[in-house]
PDB file of C-alpha atoms in Angstrom:
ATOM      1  CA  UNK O   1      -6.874  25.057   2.624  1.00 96.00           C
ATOM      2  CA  UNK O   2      -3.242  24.265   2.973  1.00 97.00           C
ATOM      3  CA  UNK O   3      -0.936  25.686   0.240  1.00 98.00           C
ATOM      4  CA  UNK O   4       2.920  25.119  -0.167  1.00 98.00           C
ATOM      5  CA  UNK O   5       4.073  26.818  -3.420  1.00 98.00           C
ATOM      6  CA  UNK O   6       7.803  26.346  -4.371  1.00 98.00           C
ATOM      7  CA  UNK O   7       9.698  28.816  -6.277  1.00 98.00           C
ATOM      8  CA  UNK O   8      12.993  29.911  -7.125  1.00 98.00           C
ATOM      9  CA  UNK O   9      14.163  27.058  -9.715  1.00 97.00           C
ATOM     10  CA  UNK O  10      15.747  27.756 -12.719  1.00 97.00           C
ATOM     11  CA  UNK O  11      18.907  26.596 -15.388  1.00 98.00           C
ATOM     12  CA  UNK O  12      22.084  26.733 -12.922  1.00 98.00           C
ATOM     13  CA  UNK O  13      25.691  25.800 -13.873  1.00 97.00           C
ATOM     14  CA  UNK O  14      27.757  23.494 -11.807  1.00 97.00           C
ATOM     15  CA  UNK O  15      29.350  25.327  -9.174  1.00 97.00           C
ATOM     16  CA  UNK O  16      26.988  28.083  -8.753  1.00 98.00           C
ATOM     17  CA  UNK O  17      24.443  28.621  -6.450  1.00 98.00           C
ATOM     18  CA  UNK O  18      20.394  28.741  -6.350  1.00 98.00           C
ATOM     19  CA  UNK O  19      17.653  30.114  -3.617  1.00 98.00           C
ATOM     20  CA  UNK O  20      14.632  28.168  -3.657  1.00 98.00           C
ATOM     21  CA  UNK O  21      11.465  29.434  -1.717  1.00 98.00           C
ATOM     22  CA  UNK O  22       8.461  28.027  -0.336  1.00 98.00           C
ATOM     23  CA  UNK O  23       5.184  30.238   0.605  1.00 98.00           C
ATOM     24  CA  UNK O  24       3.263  28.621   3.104  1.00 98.00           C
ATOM     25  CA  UNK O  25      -0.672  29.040   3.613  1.00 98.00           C
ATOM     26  CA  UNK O  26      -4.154  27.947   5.386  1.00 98.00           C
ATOM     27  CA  UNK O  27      -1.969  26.544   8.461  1.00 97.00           C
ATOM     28  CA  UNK O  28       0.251  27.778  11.236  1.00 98.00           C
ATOM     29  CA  UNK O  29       3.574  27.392   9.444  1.00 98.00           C
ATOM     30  CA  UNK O  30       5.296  28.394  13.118  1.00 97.00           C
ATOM     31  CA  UNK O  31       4.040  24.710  14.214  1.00 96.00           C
ATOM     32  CA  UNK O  32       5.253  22.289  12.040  1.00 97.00           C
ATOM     33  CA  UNK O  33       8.622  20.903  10.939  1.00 97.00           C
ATOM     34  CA  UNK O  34       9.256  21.639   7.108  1.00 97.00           C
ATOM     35  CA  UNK O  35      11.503  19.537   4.732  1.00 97.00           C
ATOM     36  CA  UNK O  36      12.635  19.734   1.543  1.00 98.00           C
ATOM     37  CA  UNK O  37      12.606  16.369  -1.176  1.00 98.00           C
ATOM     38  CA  UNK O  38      13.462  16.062  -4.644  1.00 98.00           C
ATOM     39  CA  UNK O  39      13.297  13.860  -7.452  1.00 98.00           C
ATOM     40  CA  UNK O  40      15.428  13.350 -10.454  1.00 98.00           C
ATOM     41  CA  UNK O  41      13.399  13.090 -13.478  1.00 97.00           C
ATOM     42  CA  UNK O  42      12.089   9.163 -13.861  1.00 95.00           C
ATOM     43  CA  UNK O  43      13.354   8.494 -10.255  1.00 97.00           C
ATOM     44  CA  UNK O  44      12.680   8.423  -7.064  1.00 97.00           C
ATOM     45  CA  UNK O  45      11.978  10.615  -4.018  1.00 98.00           C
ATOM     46  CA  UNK O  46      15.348  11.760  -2.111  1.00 98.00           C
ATOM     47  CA  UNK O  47      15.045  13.460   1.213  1.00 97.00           C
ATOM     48  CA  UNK O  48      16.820  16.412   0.945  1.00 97.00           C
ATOM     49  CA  UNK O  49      16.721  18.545   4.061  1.00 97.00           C
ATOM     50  CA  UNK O  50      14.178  19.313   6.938  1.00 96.00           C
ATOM     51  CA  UNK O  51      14.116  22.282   9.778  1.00 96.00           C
ATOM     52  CA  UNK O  52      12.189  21.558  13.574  1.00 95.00           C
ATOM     53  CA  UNK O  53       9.930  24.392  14.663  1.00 95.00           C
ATOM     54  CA  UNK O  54      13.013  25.579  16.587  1.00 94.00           C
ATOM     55  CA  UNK O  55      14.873  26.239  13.380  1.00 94.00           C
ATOM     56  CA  UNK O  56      17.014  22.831  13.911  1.00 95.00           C
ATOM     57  CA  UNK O  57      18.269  21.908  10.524  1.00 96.00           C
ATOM     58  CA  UNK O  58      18.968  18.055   9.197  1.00 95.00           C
ATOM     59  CA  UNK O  59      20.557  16.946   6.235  1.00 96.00           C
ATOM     60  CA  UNK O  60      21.765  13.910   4.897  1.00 95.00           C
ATOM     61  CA  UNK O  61      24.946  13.370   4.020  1.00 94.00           C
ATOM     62  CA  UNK O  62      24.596  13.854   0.311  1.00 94.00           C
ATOM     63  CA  UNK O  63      24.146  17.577   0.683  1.00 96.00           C
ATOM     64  CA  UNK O  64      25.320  18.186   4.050  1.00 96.00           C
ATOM     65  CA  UNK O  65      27.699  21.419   3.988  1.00 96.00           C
ATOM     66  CA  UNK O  66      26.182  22.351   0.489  1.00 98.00           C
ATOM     67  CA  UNK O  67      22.699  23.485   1.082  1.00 98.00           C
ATOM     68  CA  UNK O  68      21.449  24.950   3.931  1.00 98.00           C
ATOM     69  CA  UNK O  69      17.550  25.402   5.319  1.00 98.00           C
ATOM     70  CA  UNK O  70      15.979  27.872   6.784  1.00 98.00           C
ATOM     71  CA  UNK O  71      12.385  29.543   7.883  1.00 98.00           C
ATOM     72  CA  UNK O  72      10.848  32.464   8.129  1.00 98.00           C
ATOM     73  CA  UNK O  73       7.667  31.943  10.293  1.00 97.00           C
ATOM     74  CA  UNK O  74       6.939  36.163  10.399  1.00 97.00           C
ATOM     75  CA  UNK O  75       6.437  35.451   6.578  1.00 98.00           C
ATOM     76  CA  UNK O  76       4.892  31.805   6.311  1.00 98.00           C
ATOM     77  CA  UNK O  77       8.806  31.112   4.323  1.00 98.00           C
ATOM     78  CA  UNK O  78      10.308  27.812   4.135  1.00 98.00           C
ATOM     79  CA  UNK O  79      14.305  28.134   1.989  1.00 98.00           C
ATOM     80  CA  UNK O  80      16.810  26.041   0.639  1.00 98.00           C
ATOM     81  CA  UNK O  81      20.016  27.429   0.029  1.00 98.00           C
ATOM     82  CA  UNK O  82      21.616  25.707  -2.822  1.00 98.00           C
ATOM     83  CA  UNK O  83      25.415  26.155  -3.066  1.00 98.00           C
ATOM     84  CA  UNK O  84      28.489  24.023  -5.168  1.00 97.00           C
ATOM     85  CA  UNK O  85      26.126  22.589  -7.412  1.00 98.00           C
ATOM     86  CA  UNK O  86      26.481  19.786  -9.209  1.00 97.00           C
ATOM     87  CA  UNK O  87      24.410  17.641 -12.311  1.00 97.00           C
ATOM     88  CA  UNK O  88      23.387  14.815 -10.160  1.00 97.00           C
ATOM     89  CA  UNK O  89      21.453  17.734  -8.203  1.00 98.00           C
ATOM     90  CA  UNK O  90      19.325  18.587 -10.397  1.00 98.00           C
ATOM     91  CA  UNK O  91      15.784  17.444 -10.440  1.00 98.00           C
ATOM     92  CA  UNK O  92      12.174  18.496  -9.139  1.00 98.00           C
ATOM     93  CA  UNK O  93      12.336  19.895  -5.623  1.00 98.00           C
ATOM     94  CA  UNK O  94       9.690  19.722  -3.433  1.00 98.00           C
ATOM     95  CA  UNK O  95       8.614  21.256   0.366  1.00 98.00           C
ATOM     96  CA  UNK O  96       6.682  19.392   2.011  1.00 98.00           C
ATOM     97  CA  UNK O  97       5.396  19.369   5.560  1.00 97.00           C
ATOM     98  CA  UNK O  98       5.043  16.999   8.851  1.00 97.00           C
ATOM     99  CA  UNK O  99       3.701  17.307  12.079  1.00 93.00           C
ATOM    100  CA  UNK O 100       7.165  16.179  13.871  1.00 89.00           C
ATOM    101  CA  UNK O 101      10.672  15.445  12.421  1.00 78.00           C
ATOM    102  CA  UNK O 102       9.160  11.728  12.960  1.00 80.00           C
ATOM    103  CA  UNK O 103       5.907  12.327  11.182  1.00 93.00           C
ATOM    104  CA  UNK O 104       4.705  11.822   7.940  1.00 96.00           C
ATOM    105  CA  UNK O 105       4.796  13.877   5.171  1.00 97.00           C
ATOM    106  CA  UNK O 106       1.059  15.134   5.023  1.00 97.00           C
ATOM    107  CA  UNK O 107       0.994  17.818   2.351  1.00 98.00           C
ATOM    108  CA  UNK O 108       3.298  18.815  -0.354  1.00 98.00           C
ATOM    109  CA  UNK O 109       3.828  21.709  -2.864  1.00 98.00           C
ATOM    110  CA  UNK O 110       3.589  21.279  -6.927  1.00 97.00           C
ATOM    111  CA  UNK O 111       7.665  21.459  -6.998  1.00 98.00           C
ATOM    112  CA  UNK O 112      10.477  23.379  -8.698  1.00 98.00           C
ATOM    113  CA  UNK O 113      12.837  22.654 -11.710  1.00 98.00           C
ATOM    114  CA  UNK O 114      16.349  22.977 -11.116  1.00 98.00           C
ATOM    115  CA  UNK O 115      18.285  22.246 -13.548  1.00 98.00           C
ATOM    116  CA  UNK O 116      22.520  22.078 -13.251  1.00 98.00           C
ATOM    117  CA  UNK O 117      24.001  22.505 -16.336  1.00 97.00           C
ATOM    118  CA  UNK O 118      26.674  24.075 -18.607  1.00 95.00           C
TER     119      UNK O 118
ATOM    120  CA  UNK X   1      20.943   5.326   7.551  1.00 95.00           C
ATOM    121  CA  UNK X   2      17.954   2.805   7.174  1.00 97.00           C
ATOM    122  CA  UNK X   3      17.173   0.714   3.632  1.00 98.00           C
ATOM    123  CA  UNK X   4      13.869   1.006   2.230  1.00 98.00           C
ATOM    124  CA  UNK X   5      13.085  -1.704  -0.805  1.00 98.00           C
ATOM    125  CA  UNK X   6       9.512  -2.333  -2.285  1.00 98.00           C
ATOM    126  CA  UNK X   7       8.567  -5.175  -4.335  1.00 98.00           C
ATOM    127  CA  UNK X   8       7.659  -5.422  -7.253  1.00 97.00           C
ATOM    128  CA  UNK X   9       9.161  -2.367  -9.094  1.00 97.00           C
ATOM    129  CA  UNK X  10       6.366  -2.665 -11.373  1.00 97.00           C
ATOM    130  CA  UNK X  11       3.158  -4.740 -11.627  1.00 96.00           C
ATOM    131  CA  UNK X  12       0.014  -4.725 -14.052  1.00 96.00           C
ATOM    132  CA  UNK X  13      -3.626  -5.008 -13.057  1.00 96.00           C
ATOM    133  CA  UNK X  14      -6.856  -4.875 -14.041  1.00 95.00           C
ATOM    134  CA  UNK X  15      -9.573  -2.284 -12.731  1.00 95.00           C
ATOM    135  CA  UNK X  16     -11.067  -4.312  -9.648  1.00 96.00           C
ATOM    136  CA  UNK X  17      -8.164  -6.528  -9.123  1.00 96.00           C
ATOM    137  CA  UNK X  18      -6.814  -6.684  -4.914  1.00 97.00           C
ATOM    138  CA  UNK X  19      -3.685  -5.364  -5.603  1.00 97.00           C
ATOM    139  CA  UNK X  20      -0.297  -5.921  -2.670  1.00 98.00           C
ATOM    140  CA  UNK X  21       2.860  -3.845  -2.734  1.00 98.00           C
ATOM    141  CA  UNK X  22       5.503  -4.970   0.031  1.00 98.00           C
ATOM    142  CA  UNK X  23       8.062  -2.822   1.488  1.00 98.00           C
ATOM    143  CA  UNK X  24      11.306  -4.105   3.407  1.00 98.00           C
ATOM    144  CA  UNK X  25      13.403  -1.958   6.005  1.00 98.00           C
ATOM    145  CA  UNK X  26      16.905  -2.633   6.786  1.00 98.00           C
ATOM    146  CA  UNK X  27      16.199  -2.384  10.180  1.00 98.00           C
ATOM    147  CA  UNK X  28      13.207  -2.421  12.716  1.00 98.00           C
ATOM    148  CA  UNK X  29      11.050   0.919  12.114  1.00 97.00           C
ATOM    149  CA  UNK X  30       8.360  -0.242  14.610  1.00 96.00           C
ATOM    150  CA  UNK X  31       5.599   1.255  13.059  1.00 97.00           C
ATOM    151  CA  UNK X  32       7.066   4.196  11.407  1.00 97.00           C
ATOM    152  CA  UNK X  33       5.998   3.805   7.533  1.00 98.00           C
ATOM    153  CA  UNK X  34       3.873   5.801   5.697  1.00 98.00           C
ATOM    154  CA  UNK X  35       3.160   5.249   1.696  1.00 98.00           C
ATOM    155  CA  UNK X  36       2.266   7.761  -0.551  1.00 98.00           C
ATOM    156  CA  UNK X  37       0.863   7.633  -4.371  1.00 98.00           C
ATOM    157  CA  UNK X  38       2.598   9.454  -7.027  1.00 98.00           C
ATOM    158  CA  UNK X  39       0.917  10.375 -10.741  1.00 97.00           C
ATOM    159  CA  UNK X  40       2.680  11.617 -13.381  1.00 95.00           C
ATOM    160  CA  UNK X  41       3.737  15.677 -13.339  1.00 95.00           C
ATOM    161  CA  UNK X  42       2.066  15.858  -9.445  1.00 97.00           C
ATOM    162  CA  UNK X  43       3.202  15.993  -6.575  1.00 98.00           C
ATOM    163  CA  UNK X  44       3.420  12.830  -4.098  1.00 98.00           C
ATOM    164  CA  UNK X  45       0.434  12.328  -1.870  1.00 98.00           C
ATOM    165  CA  UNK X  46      -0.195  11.098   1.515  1.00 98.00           C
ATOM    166  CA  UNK X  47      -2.205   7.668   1.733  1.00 98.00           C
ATOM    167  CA  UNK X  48      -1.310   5.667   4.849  1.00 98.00           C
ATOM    168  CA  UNK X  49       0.901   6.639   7.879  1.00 97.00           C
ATOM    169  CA  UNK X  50       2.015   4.959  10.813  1.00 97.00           C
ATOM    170  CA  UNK X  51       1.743   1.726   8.901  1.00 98.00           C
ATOM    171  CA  UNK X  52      -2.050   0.965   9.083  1.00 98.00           C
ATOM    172  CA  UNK X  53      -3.532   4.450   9.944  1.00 98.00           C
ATOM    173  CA  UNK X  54      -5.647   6.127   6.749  1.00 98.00           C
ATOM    174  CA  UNK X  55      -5.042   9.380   5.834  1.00 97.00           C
ATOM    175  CA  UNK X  56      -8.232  11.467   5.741  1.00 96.00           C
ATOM    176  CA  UNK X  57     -10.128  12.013   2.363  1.00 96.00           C
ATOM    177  CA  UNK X  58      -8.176   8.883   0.696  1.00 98.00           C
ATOM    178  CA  UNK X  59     -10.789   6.042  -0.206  1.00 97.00           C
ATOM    179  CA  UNK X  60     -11.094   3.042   2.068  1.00 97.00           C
ATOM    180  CA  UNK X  61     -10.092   0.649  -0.754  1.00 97.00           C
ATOM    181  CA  UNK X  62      -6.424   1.218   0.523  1.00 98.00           C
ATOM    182  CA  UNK X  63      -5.240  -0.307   3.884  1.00 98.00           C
ATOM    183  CA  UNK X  64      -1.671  -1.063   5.348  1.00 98.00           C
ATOM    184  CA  UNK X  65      -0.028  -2.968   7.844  1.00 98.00           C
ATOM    185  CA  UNK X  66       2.912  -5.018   9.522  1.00 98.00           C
ATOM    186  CA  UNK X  67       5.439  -3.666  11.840  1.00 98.00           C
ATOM    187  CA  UNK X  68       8.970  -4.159  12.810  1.00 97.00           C
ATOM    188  CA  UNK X  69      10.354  -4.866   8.971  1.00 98.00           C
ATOM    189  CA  UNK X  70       8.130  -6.030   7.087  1.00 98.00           C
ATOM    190  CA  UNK X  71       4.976  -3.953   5.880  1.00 98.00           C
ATOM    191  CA  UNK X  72       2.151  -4.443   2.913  1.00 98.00           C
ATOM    192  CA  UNK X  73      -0.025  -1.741   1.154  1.00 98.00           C
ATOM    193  CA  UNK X  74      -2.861  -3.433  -0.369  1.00 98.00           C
ATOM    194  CA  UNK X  75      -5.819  -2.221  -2.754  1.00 97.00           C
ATOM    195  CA  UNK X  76      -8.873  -3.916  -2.190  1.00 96.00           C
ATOM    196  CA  UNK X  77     -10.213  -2.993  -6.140  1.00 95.00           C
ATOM    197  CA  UNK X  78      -8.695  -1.249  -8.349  1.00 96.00           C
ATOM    198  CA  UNK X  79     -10.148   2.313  -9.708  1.00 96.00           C
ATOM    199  CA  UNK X  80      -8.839   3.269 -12.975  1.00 94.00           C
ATOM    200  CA  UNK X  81      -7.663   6.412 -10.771  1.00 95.00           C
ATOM    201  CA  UNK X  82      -5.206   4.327  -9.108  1.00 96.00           C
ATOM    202  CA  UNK X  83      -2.857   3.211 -11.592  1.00 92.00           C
ATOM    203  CA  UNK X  84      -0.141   5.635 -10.434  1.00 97.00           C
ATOM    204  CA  UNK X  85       3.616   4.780  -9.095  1.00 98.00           C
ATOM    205  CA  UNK X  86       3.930   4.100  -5.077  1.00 98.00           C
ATOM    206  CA  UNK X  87       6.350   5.187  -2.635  1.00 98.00           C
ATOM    207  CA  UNK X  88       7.279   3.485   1.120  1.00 98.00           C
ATOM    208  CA  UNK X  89       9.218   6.037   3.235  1.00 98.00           C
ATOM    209  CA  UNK X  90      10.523   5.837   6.617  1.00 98.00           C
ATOM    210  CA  UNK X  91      10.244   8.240   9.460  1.00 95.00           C
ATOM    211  CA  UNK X  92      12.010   5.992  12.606  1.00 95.00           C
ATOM    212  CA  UNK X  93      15.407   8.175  12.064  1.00 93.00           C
ATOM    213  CA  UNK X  94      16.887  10.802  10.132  1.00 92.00           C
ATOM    214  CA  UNK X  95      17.487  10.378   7.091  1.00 94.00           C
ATOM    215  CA  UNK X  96      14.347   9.917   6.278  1.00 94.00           C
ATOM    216  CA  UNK X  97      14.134   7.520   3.322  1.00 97.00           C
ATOM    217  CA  UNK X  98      11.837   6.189   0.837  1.00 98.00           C
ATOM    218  CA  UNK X  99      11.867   2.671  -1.247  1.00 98.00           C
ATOM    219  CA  UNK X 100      12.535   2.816  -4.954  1.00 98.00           C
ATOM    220  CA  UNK X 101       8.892   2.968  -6.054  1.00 98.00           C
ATOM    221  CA  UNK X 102       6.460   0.802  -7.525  1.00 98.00           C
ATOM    222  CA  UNK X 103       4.887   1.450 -10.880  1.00 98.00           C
ATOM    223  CA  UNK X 104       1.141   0.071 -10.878  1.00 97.00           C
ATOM    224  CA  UNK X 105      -0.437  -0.227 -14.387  1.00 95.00           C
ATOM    225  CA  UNK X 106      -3.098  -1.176 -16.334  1.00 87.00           C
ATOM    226  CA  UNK X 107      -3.009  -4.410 -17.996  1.00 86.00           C
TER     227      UNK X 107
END
């Protein structure tokens, strides 16, 4: 059975910086690209970040220079480094995987609260 | 980056009603959409990708189609189970993005 479990939210203030984590399970994490989308409460889904099986990073231009992805295959780890943060980032994150940087989003993890505030 | 925007935003039904959500790209997407049902606290789940294909497990009451701009996700009869809030998204080009959502509830 596939798992993604997020972890690593948590009550941030703006500025400062946040780790999130993603354990990976019942697949070969190696094989498939891995992104990251969150979703402010009552809104909608925003595309955060995603990494190729290479370790090729994308962002979009909201967070690009701010957070940074990364993967771990040896430990089934997907990451999201979270730095400058601001209020408008905070919100339910989410990893989430696809079967090419083009595919769809097939399975998804239960999310993580972050929350940036003073 | 590429547009996404569904119509309605909201819309009420009643169990066993054909139901039709529409979603709009800014740009030709050939047949790069996939839609994905939301409920309340969960997580976002797969339904249709590649505009008309059925993801597997998800009940054959939900179909979608079109290409190019233009693309429908229709509900053949509503289960109470599907009153839940639906999302387009994109995958053509980077960034990936989704329409605004649509909220589907019981009348």
């Amino acid at each position: 059975e596939v798992q993604l479990v997020e972890s690593g939210g948590g009550l941030v203030q703006p500025g400062g910086s946040l780790r999130l984590s993603c354990a990976a399970s019942g697949f070969t994490f190696s094989s498939y690209d891995m992104h990251w989308v969150r979703q402010a409460t009552g809104k909608g889904l925003e595309w955060v970040s995603a990494i190729g099986t290479a370790g090729d990073p994308y962002y979009p231009g909201s967070v690009k220079g701010r957070f940074t992805i990364s993967r771990e295959n040896a430990k089934n780890s997907l990451y999201l480094q979270m730095n400058s943060l601001r209020a408008g980032d905070t919100a339910v994150y989410y990893c989430a995987r696809s079967g090419g940087i083009a595919a769809p989003l097939d399975y998804w993890g239960q999310g993580t609260l972050v929350t940036v505030s003073s | 980056d590429i547009q996404m925007t569904q119509s309605p935003s909201s819309l009420s039904a009643s169990v066993g009603d054909r139901v039709t959500i529409t979603c709009r790209a800014s740009q030709s997407i050939s047949s790069y959409l996939n839609w994905y049902q939301q409920k309340p606290g969960k997580a976002p789940k797969l339904l249709i990708y590649a505009a008309s294909s059925l993801q597997s497990g998800v009940p054959s009451r939900f179909s979608g189609s079109g290409s190019g701009t233009d693309f429908t996700l229709t509900i053949s009869s509503l289960q109470p189970e599907d009153f839940a809030t639906y999302y387009c998204q994109q995958s053509y080009s980077l960034p990936v993005t989704f329409g605004q959502g649509t909220r589907l509830e019981i009348k």
